């Protein structure tokens, strides 16, 4: 097994362990459980970074060159953004909803494409900027998604009066709603720029596809969430559902690119 | 004589409140009682724990029978004219240590796992320290007691969840608002339970507004709770401003109707509102629960949460008891080790001392000795010491794991007239640093 393979497998395994550790923390909520979950995540991120570096060193492939590499970079940025969030706002518990996403993205990155690299004559300055903006936007949306999932669960538990159990240590509704709103606000302009650049580039190459359709649908959902929050006071559950739908459309768009990359 | 740890006490389990209230004491009274108890010299160290649910004396004595008589006399004097002796329980040795660990961990409390008892035990120990009735033995014991209580509370779910209405109200409010500081609490009506819940929320930094049909009653309650009184006509406006609303009136019908709340929700732009209806019959129309971002809990809901939390604590109790058994065993072993080591050292020194003394007496009579003979003589003396002590020391070390260790150590000390240096005094633990340990029951 190569260095790339080992670091990849180690990263994936550690993300899986971190996910389990965060679920334990969700139910126990002690400082010890939080510490173990964060340490496991840090170890996973270390292996993940080693995978990216070794892949680049050996293959010479630019980190944002293909969809698989992009997925790997995106998942690491999500984990980094989560760490920064915990540092500022606490809410370690939402790591239980972040780590499955980072794990799935890393696993997706392991599915190697049979497509050749983008030909020289169609490359333009737009492409890396489009990819980078989408990556940053999606990272913010992932955190918003995690907060939204937490909100929906916490709200459900409060409504059904089941306040003890696996999810008993979720943060307060207000905190989760505020976090979700904040990250949609951060991600939206980035994602908008990424989407516009992507459409322009694709139009130049006559390469518009269904992927852009899902991307636009995601943009629409997030836009509605922002607008209704600001104008109609649609916070709380409605905003959370909108965020989750937007995120799923974004993931469908991403998934479409992965499948296209695999199928050739 | 061997020093023994004993516990004598009464508690809510069997003792009626009429007896317990006779025994309840202020800190000054506890200080006086401790001094008087130790004046007799039957007890060498003592800590007196006095709470609304228990009065316990933890003592160290070398005369257990006299101590019993002395302590029973004290209990009867305090409880007089109520009879108390039939309610007094007693523990000694390992059982006393087990009892202390269980009490501090909240396993013997009226509300299983409640956190106040640990703070109360720490206060009792601090008081005994000030009075000068706590020494090395009790100091070590309570030191271990506090770390066991902390371990139980950290490693089990014994302290998780809340069981009283007021603390459940705070817990649920914190699931919606995280920080209650600066939140507005509206109290509708004048029920005692709602007042207690409102006070708990106020203690966490919330501001309080009181509405009552009687303006005087509202003003009185607001003054007592540190809040603001408003007239009944302001109900809709105050509901629009509040974050938490607690209702407990004696009204027959709904005080807060669905139609009223629909308007209120729009006024507050559907900001989250936590409503607690403690009244029976209910004050708040149950349909209100269907309004966006309104969370309504009535008495049945609060009782269900309380029962679920209590059930979780009871499940955790068996884990807690296992931890305590392990700790009791380890403490006993550690204590025996503590008593044993100085005794072994003293015994070796005593025997060596005797052998050396006789050797020094005999040497002048032997004249000038060859260095090899001198060496052989020294080796023989060491061998005699080793052979003489081998069996007794092996027996002493093996007895560490059993209950006879203390008696054996005392017997060795007595038989050989050993002067054993006691283990250094452990200063009693400090008072709790924050009020969270005394927080939610």
XYZ file of C-alpha atoms in Angstrom:
705
model
C 0.000 0.000 0.000
C 1.329 3.437 -0.918
C 1.763 6.428 1.386
C -1.237 8.032 -0.282
C -3.330 4.933 0.358
C -2.243 4.626 3.977
C -2.915 8.271 4.841
C -6.251 8.115 3.057
C -7.353 4.993 4.930
C -6.112 6.377 8.253
C -7.943 9.658 7.715
C -11.187 7.880 6.842
C -10.910 5.554 9.840
C -10.190 8.404 12.226
C -13.118 10.433 10.889
C -15.352 7.432 11.542
C -14.017 7.114 15.097
C -14.437 10.873 15.602
C -18.036 10.591 14.441
C -18.703 7.902 17.065
C -16.907 9.970 19.716
C -19.060 13.002 18.928
C -22.224 10.940 19.274
C -21.004 9.755 22.672
C -20.409 13.395 23.587
C -23.895 14.287 22.365
C -25.380 11.967 24.970
C -22.827 12.390 27.780
C -21.873 16.036 27.341
C -18.854 15.918 29.640
C -15.573 17.805 29.199
C -13.812 14.456 28.888
C -16.032 13.233 26.051
C -15.622 16.570 24.252
C -11.854 16.393 24.615
C -11.667 12.878 23.190
C -13.925 13.738 20.268
C -11.887 16.840 19.384
C -8.580 15.010 19.701
C -9.783 12.235 17.404
C -10.970 14.811 14.893
C -7.617 16.602 15.049
C -5.853 13.285 14.368
C -8.195 12.629 11.433
C -7.444 16.072 10.014
C -3.729 15.420 10.388
C -3.986 12.205 8.388
C -6.248 13.972 5.884
C -3.719 16.783 5.362
C -0.935 14.201 4.982
C -3.021 12.474 2.301
C -3.472 15.709 0.343
C 0.197 16.613 0.589
C 1.421 13.155 -0.385
C -1.035 12.940 -3.275
C 0.138 16.298 -4.606
C 3.820 15.439 -4.099
C 3.541 12.098 -5.874
C 1.018 12.800 -8.636
C 1.737 16.485 -9.170
C -2.057 17.025 -9.438
C -3.229 20.445 -8.322
C -5.570 20.125 -5.294
C -8.501 21.714 -7.146
C -7.821 20.157 -10.536
C -10.401 17.441 -10.498
C -13.651 16.827 -8.642
C -12.143 14.147 -6.373
C -9.304 16.367 -5.212
C -11.802 19.175 -4.731
C -13.904 16.920 -2.495
C -10.852 16.083 -0.400
C -9.935 19.762 0.004
C -13.553 20.716 0.726
C -13.895 18.152 3.514
C -10.703 19.383 5.188
C -11.855 23.004 4.963
C -15.190 21.996 6.523
C -13.346 20.383 9.428
C -11.164 23.488 9.843
C -14.199 25.782 9.756
C -15.852 23.588 12.401
C -12.789 23.874 14.655
C -12.828 27.654 14.287
C -16.549 27.666 15.147
C -16.046 25.579 18.270
C -13.232 27.852 19.353
C -15.473 30.889 19.042
C -18.945 29.622 19.924
C -18.503 26.295 21.675
C -21.193 23.876 20.439
C -18.858 20.904 20.218
C -21.893 18.644 19.933
C -22.626 19.577 16.294
C -19.439 17.760 15.392
C -21.697 14.693 15.331
C -23.328 16.129 12.193
C -20.127 17.501 10.631
C -17.952 14.398 10.816
C -20.264 12.148 8.742
C -20.167 14.761 5.956
C -16.381 15.072 6.043
C -16.066 11.288 6.075
C -18.387 10.822 3.087
C -16.596 13.536 1.116
C -13.209 12.011 1.834
C -14.490 8.610 0.754
C -15.875 10.251 -2.389
C -12.439 11.698 -3.021
C -11.059 8.184 -2.989
C -13.096 7.242 -6.056
C -10.570 7.973 -8.730
C -11.730 9.501 -11.986
C -11.055 7.932 -15.366
C -11.416 11.268 -17.038
C -8.228 12.903 -18.306
C -7.391 16.302 -16.847
C -9.198 19.315 -18.263
C -7.636 20.005 -21.679
C -5.366 23.009 -21.926
C -7.434 24.840 -24.493
C -10.545 24.926 -22.329
C -8.808 25.922 -19.143
C -9.335 29.502 -18.147
C -8.724 31.737 -15.174
C -12.410 31.344 -14.338
C -12.178 27.675 -13.483
C -10.013 27.720 -10.329
C -11.829 30.805 -8.996
C -15.183 29.086 -9.644
C -14.021 25.967 -7.816
C -12.464 27.882 -4.910
C -15.569 30.029 -4.346
C -17.816 26.975 -4.443
C -15.569 25.131 -2.013
C -15.643 27.988 0.488
C -19.363 28.511 0.019
C -20.115 24.812 0.481
C -17.943 24.661 3.591
C -20.044 27.445 5.137
C -23.249 25.730 4.022
C -22.123 22.474 5.623
C -21.826 24.181 8.986
C -25.203 25.778 8.451
C -26.560 22.313 7.618
C -25.124 20.826 10.815
C -26.714 23.623 12.862
C -30.005 23.105 11.009
C -30.039 19.356 11.700
C -29.337 20.059 15.350
C -32.134 22.610 15.438
C -34.709 20.307 13.899
C -33.822 17.498 16.315
C -33.773 19.751 19.392
C -37.063 21.355 18.422
C -38.655 17.955 17.872
C -37.461 16.730 21.262
C -38.871 19.823 22.978
C -42.202 19.493 21.197
C -42.562 15.782 21.996
C -41.296 16.397 25.585
C -38.509 13.793 25.221
C -35.685 15.807 26.671
C -33.354 13.030 27.771
C -31.663 10.493 25.540
C -28.964 10.408 22.878
C -29.438 14.052 21.868
C -29.857 15.536 25.306
C -26.720 17.697 25.060
C -27.593 19.528 21.863
C -27.022 23.296 22.075
C -29.979 25.622 22.643
C -32.382 26.350 19.780
C -31.447 30.009 19.692
C -27.749 29.250 19.349
C -28.316 26.714 16.582
C -30.623 29.077 14.696
C -28.131 31.944 14.978
C -25.249 29.751 13.822
C -27.211 28.470 10.855
C -28.182 31.972 9.823
C -24.640 33.213 10.190
C -23.135 30.532 7.975
C -25.785 30.837 5.269
C -25.008 34.569 5.202
C -21.273 33.861 4.877
C -21.645 31.100 2.292
C -24.225 32.703 0.033
C -22.111 35.423 -1.644
C -19.217 32.985 -2.088
C -21.473 30.352 -3.590
C -23.199 32.943 -5.784
C -19.881 34.041 -7.248
C -18.835 30.429 -7.732
C -22.118 29.576 -9.446
C -22.039 32.582 -11.762
C -18.435 31.918 -12.771
C -19.271 28.252 -13.318
C -22.226 29.075 -15.548
C -20.153 31.580 -17.537
C -17.312 29.060 -17.978
C -19.694 26.243 -18.899
C -21.498 28.495 -21.369
C -18.149 29.373 -22.962
C -17.449 25.649 -23.369
C -21.059 24.810 -24.315
C -20.934 22.439 -21.363
C -24.040 23.342 -19.372
C -25.354 20.298 -17.472
C -27.828 19.090 -14.856
C -25.130 19.705 -12.227
C -25.569 23.425 -12.729
C -29.316 22.891 -12.355
C -28.925 21.397 -8.882
C -26.435 24.099 -8.061
C -28.932 26.789 -9.022
C -31.649 25.048 -7.001
C -29.348 25.042 -3.959
C -28.637 28.735 -4.537
C -32.378 29.397 -4.714
C -33.098 27.601 -1.439
C -30.372 29.452 0.402
C -31.481 32.721 -1.128
C -35.062 32.120 0.035
C -33.800 31.269 3.533
C -31.875 34.542 3.725
C -34.693 36.638 2.290
C -37.444 35.177 4.463
C -35.275 35.516 7.580
C -34.694 39.178 6.841
C -38.160 40.149 5.651
C -40.728 37.721 7.035
C -38.980 36.646 10.261
C -38.880 33.028 9.098
C -36.335 31.871 11.598
C -36.238 28.634 13.504
C -37.655 25.488 11.965
C -38.564 26.937 8.571
C -35.096 28.363 8.084
C -33.576 25.058 9.203
C -35.635 23.024 6.719
C -34.758 25.466 3.921
C -31.076 25.191 4.819
C -31.218 21.402 4.809
C -32.961 21.338 1.419
C -30.424 23.774 -0.031
C -27.558 21.698 1.283
C -28.995 18.500 -0.169
C -29.330 20.154 -3.582
C -25.726 21.325 -3.331
C -24.636 17.804 -2.462
C -26.669 16.463 -5.383
C -24.805 18.860 -7.659
C -21.497 17.707 -6.226
C -22.550 14.082 -6.499
C -23.433 14.627 -10.125
C -19.906 15.847 -10.859
C -18.426 12.843 -9.039
C -20.562 10.403 -11.035
C -19.710 12.203 -14.278
C -16.042 11.972 -13.362
C -16.293 8.232 -12.703
C -18.366 7.415 -15.741
C -16.111 9.237 -18.182
C -6.102 0.884 71.479
C -7.119 0.893 67.829
C -8.871 4.017 66.566
C -12.182 3.325 64.923
C -14.313 5.386 62.608
C -17.985 5.515 63.628
C -21.105 7.188 62.291
C -24.281 7.849 64.272
C -27.238 9.566 62.685
C -30.891 10.062 61.863
C -32.261 10.698 58.394
C -35.424 11.225 56.372
C -35.585 7.484 55.572
C -37.068 6.533 58.939
C -37.143 9.572 61.181
C -40.334 11.630 61.252
C -40.017 15.327 60.517
C -41.153 16.172 64.079
C -37.941 14.592 65.377
C -35.741 15.951 62.586
C -36.897 19.516 63.189
C -35.940 19.228 66.877
C -32.463 18.172 65.810
C -31.985 20.903 63.174
C -29.193 23.288 64.152
C -27.553 26.528 63.219
C -23.806 26.625 62.603
C -23.244 28.157 66.069
C -25.173 25.365 67.734
C -23.248 22.738 65.751
C -19.945 24.304 66.904
C -21.046 24.205 70.551
C -22.288 20.630 70.232
C -19.037 19.475 68.653
C -16.943 21.031 71.403
C -19.164 19.467 74.068
C -19.035 16.035 72.399
C -15.238 16.068 72.289
C -14.828 17.404 75.833
C -15.591 13.952 77.194
C -12.387 12.610 75.521
C -14.290 9.515 74.521
C -14.229 10.899 70.969
C -10.911 12.193 69.640
C -12.173 13.667 66.343
C -15.677 14.631 65.172
C -17.677 16.198 62.372
C -21.373 17.007 62.819
C -23.518 17.186 59.681
C -26.874 18.903 60.209
C -29.307 19.362 57.317
C -33.093 19.357 57.018
C -33.023 15.649 56.109
C -30.264 14.254 58.303
C -28.166 14.803 61.400
C -25.001 12.712 61.562
C -21.982 12.561 63.763
C -18.841 11.133 62.136
C -16.281 10.435 64.844
C -13.014 8.714 65.622
C -12.908 6.859 68.907
C -10.775 4.365 70.784
C -13.689 3.476 73.088
C -16.596 2.476 70.872
C -18.882 1.319 73.704
C -18.514 4.509 75.748
C -18.899 6.519 72.558
C -22.230 4.881 71.818
C -23.563 5.769 75.234
C -22.260 9.310 74.959
C -23.651 9.954 71.483
C -27.065 8.441 72.198
C -27.279 10.689 75.215
C -26.521 13.678 73.014
C -29.164 12.728 70.426
C -31.806 12.205 73.087
C -30.950 15.513 74.760
C -31.272 17.365 71.446
C -34.478 15.705 70.343
C -36.177 15.909 73.728
C -39.090 15.500 74.379
C -39.402 13.540 71.100
C -38.074 9.973 71.328
C -35.159 9.531 68.939
C -33.073 6.486 69.943
C -35.173 4.054 67.914
C -34.402 6.060 64.766
C -30.646 6.354 65.227
C -28.506 4.246 62.917
C -24.874 3.412 63.519
C -22.014 2.318 61.327
C -18.442 1.436 62.190
C -15.226 0.770 60.302
C -15.718 -0.143 56.665
C -19.489 0.323 56.908
C -18.958 3.861 58.194
C -16.672 4.656 55.263
C -19.202 3.198 52.819
C -21.985 5.264 54.367
C -19.958 8.474 54.127
C -19.144 7.831 50.462
C -22.820 7.111 49.670
C -24.085 10.187 51.480
C -21.610 12.564 49.803
C -22.358 11.083 46.362
C -26.079 11.728 46.880
C -27.047 8.056 46.938
C -28.694 8.367 50.347
C -30.522 11.627 49.624
C -34.254 12.152 49.455
C -33.795 13.145 45.831
C -31.343 10.623 44.420
C -28.171 12.265 43.115
C -28.951 15.748 44.422
C -25.855 17.937 44.479
C -26.502 20.050 47.603
C -25.441 17.325 50.038
C -21.804 17.438 48.886
C -21.619 21.138 49.624
C -23.313 20.570 52.978
C -20.766 17.889 53.912
C -17.921 20.202 52.904
C -19.404 22.977 55.043
C -19.647 20.598 58.016
C -15.990 19.630 57.598
C -14.927 23.277 57.304
C -16.844 24.063 60.497
C -15.157 21.178 62.330
C -11.804 22.504 61.132
C -12.578 25.944 62.543
C -13.674 24.435 65.858
C -10.593 22.225 65.887
C -12.377 18.866 66.135
C -10.982 17.309 62.952
C -7.639 15.571 62.850
C -5.599 13.326 60.603
C -7.940 10.346 60.494
C -11.110 12.233 59.638
C -9.178 14.606 57.402
C -7.921 11.690 55.292
C -11.333 10.081 55.257
C -13.190 13.178 54.119
C -10.535 13.951 51.556
C -11.204 10.557 50.001
C -14.965 11.004 50.435
C -14.967 14.148 48.321
C -12.902 12.605 45.553
C -15.194 9.544 45.504
C -18.268 11.781 45.300
C -16.673 13.666 42.427
C -15.816 10.428 40.652
C -19.358 9.112 41.011
C -20.846 12.333 39.685
C -18.388 12.489 36.770
C -18.468 8.846 35.718
C -22.158 8.062 36.134
C -25.434 9.714 35.207
C -26.428 9.999 38.887
C -26.451 13.785 38.732
C -27.830 14.174 35.249
C -31.199 15.741 34.530
C -33.354 17.595 37.062
C -36.298 16.425 39.114
C -37.873 19.494 40.708
C -40.340 21.656 38.782
C -38.270 24.816 39.143
C -35.040 23.235 37.989
C -36.739 21.458 35.090
C -38.182 24.815 34.060
C -34.683 26.316 34.025
C -33.259 23.329 32.178
C -35.932 23.499 29.467
C -35.558 27.269 29.155
C -31.828 26.753 28.640
C -32.563 24.305 25.824
C -34.333 27.118 24.031
C -32.357 30.222 25.031
C -28.930 28.930 26.208
C -28.165 31.932 28.418
C -30.993 33.096 30.680
C -29.249 36.303 31.711
C -31.286 39.253 30.519
C -34.311 37.141 29.548
C -37.765 38.332 30.517
C -39.888 36.052 32.680
C -43.593 36.741 33.052
C -45.356 35.330 36.069
C -49.139 35.164 35.710
C -50.972 34.436 38.948
C -49.577 33.759 42.396
C -49.056 30.025 42.776
C -46.228 28.967 45.082
C -44.666 26.540 42.609
C -44.638 29.102 39.818
C -43.076 31.608 42.203
C -40.311 29.119 43.002
C -39.743 28.461 39.288
C -39.659 32.195 38.559
C -37.160 32.753 41.375
C -34.919 30.024 39.943
C -34.977 31.746 36.574
C -34.308 35.113 38.208
C -31.341 33.590 40.013
C -29.918 32.846 36.565
C -30.095 36.496 35.576
C -33.601 36.788 34.119
C -35.815 39.799 34.874
C -39.263 39.192 36.353
C -42.659 40.754 35.660
C -45.705 39.781 37.721
C -49.316 40.004 36.582
C -52.169 39.205 38.911
C -55.883 39.889 39.019
C -55.223 41.661 42.335
C -52.803 44.594 41.835
C -51.836 44.427 45.513
C -50.948 40.770 45.282
C -48.937 41.437 42.110
C -47.068 44.261 43.847
C -46.369 42.124 46.929
C -45.105 39.222 44.868
C -42.998 41.481 42.640
C -41.447 43.090 45.711
C -40.738 39.689 47.286
C -39.169 38.314 44.074
C -37.348 41.441 42.954
C -39.561 41.997 39.913
C -41.997 44.474 38.450
C -45.794 44.402 38.828
C -48.108 45.063 35.876
C -51.904 45.121 35.630
C -53.904 42.262 34.136
C -54.818 44.452 31.153
C -51.163 44.400 30.101
C -51.170 40.603 29.664
C -50.948 40.609 25.842
C -48.190 43.251 25.793
C -46.178 41.466 28.450
C -46.580 38.127 26.663
C -45.245 39.796 23.516
C -42.164 40.958 25.440
C -41.518 37.867 27.528
C -39.205 34.970 26.736
C -40.644 32.694 29.427
C -44.216 32.809 30.733
C -45.252 30.879 33.838
C -48.922 30.692 34.643
C -50.520 29.556 37.873
C -53.849 31.208 38.608
C -56.945 29.915 40.369
C -59.097 30.705 37.338
C -61.546 28.061 36.134
C -61.214 28.870 32.431
C -58.250 29.691 30.187
C -56.459 32.895 31.114
C -54.312 32.680 27.981
C -56.459 31.665 25.007
C -55.414 30.422 21.586
C -56.781 33.550 19.922
C -54.842 35.782 22.304
C -51.638 33.869 21.592
C -52.098 34.040 17.833
C -52.057 37.823 18.086
C -49.193 37.782 20.570
C -47.078 35.516 18.341
C -47.457 37.954 15.430
C -46.618 40.889 17.704
C -43.413 39.193 18.774
C -42.640 38.174 15.162
C -42.733 34.530 16.204
C -39.712 34.815 18.487
C -39.404 31.670 20.641
C -41.592 31.674 23.771
C -41.421 29.068 26.517
C -44.672 28.710 28.444
C -45.192 26.733 31.628
C -48.721 26.072 32.830
C -48.599 24.949 36.427
C -52.303 25.511 37.116
C -54.912 22.800 37.476
C -57.326 23.335 35.727
C -55.005 24.684 33.058
C -54.623 28.406 32.431
C -53.275 28.100 28.887
C -55.245 26.697 25.964
C -53.347 23.537 24.826
C -53.844 24.551 21.172
C -51.271 27.267 21.812
C -48.636 24.566 21.461
C -49.312 24.437 17.724
C -48.246 28.065 17.241
C -44.850 28.470 15.608
C -41.963 28.800 18.097
C -44.223 28.462 21.164
C -43.231 25.675 23.527
C -45.865 24.798 26.119
C -45.376 22.512 29.102
C -48.077 21.720 31.653
C -47.768 19.959 35.021
C -48.127 16.493 33.501
C -45.302 17.220 31.059
C -43.045 18.482 33.830
C -43.827 15.420 35.962
C -42.993 13.126 33.026
C -39.646 14.859 32.546
C -38.996 14.591 36.271
C -39.849 10.878 36.297
C -37.703 10.210 33.234
C -34.768 11.997 34.858
C -35.279 10.131 38.121
C -35.422 6.813 36.260
C -32.137 7.661 34.548
C -30.598 8.463 37.921
C -31.872 5.199 39.385
C -30.304 3.303 36.501
C -27.079 5.079 37.211
C -27.310 4.250 40.931
C -26.086 0.669 40.434
C -23.007 1.970 38.546
C -22.463 4.423 41.378
C -22.725 1.676 44.023
C -20.101 -0.372 42.164
C -17.727 2.560 42.111
C -18.296 3.065 45.828
C -17.593 -0.589 46.636
C -14.336 -0.416 44.728
C -13.381 2.793 46.471
C -14.249 1.382 49.921
C -11.992 -1.601 49.242
C -9.167 0.576 47.955
C -9.496 2.996 50.847
C -9.363 0.186 53.366
C -6.261 -1.210 51.746
C -4.617 2.190 51.622
C -5.471 2.863 55.255
C -4.113 -0.471 56.381
C -0.964 0.216 54.381
C -0.703 3.566 56.106
C -0.941 1.968 59.548
C 1.221 -0.973 58.619
C 4.339 0.662 57.213
C 5.323 2.691 60.296
C 4.627 -0.377 62.461
C 6.874 -2.588 60.330
C 9.616 0.039 60.388
C 9.293 0.464 64.171
C 9.321 -3.307 64.736
C 12.455 -3.814 62.632
C 14.201 -0.975 64.440
C 13.209 -2.335 67.851
C 14.531 -5.822 67.136
C 17.716 -4.456 65.528
C 18.193 -2.179 68.494
C 17.965 -5.120 70.915
C 20.353 -7.280 68.894
C 22.879 -4.441 68.476
C 22.727 -3.616 72.202
C 23.468 -7.205 73.208
C 26.226 -7.462 70.607
C 27.890 -4.326 71.988
C 27.684 -5.796 75.499
C 29.242 -9.081 74.384
C 32.042 -7.667 72.161
C 34.381 -6.465 74.976
C 34.254 -9.973 76.523
C 35.418 -11.506 73.215
C 38.601 -9.545 73.035
C 40.234 -8.511 69.752
C 38.351 -10.098 66.901
C 39.634 -10.904 63.456
C 37.868 -8.677 60.838
C 36.469 -11.810 59.184
C 35.038 -12.984 62.491
C 33.632 -9.474 63.119
C 31.998 -9.587 59.721
C 30.556 -13.052 60.333
C 29.177 -11.850 63.709
C 27.484 -8.847 62.055
C 25.992 -11.088 59.377
C 24.737 -13.471 62.017
C 23.023 -10.627 63.905
C 21.323 -9.460 60.677
C 20.282 -13.033 59.927
C 18.773 -13.418 63.430
C 16.779 -10.192 62.925
C 15.619 -11.334 59.471
C 14.672 -14.838 60.618
C 12.910 -13.608 63.744
C 10.843 -11.073 61.817
C 10.176 -12.974 58.604
C 7.047 -14.820 59.700
C 5.479 -11.913 61.695
C 6.087 -9.415 58.877
C 4.718 -11.789 56.250
C 1.594 -12.280 58.371
C 1.221 -8.530 58.830
C 1.544 -7.828 55.100
C -0.877 -10.599 54.183
C -3.420 -9.277 56.673
C -3.650 -5.980 54.708
C -6.405 -7.349 52.513
C -8.477 -8.553 55.419
C -10.383 -7.014 58.297
C -8.038 -8.348 60.990
C -5.197 -6.059 59.900
C -6.013 -3.200 62.287
C -6.294 -5.545 65.279
C -3.029 -7.279 64.349
C -1.182 -3.992 63.977
C -2.531 -2.819 67.336
C -1.480 -6.104 68.938
C 2.084 -5.859 67.523
C 2.373 -2.243 68.713
C 1.205 -3.250 72.174
C 3.256 -6.439 72.507
C 6.499 -4.796 71.447
C 5.701 -1.425 73.102
C 6.372 0.281 69.789
C 6.258 4.063 69.462
C 4.824 4.505 66.007
C 4.967 7.912 64.301
C 1.411 8.560 63.030
C 0.819 9.533 59.386
C 1.030 13.316 58.804
C -2.198 15.264 59.349
C -4.092 15.965 56.135
C -5.593 19.454 56.136
C -9.365 19.272 55.625
C -10.602 20.011 52.122
C -11.559 23.586 51.193
C -15.117 24.867 50.762
C -16.789 24.445 47.325
C -15.623 27.143 44.882
C -18.938 27.851 43.134
C -22.624 27.492 43.729
C -23.203 25.010 40.857
C -22.605 22.134 43.227
C -25.531 23.394 45.281
C -27.578 24.064 42.170
C -30.342 22.099 40.542
C -31.776 19.227 42.512
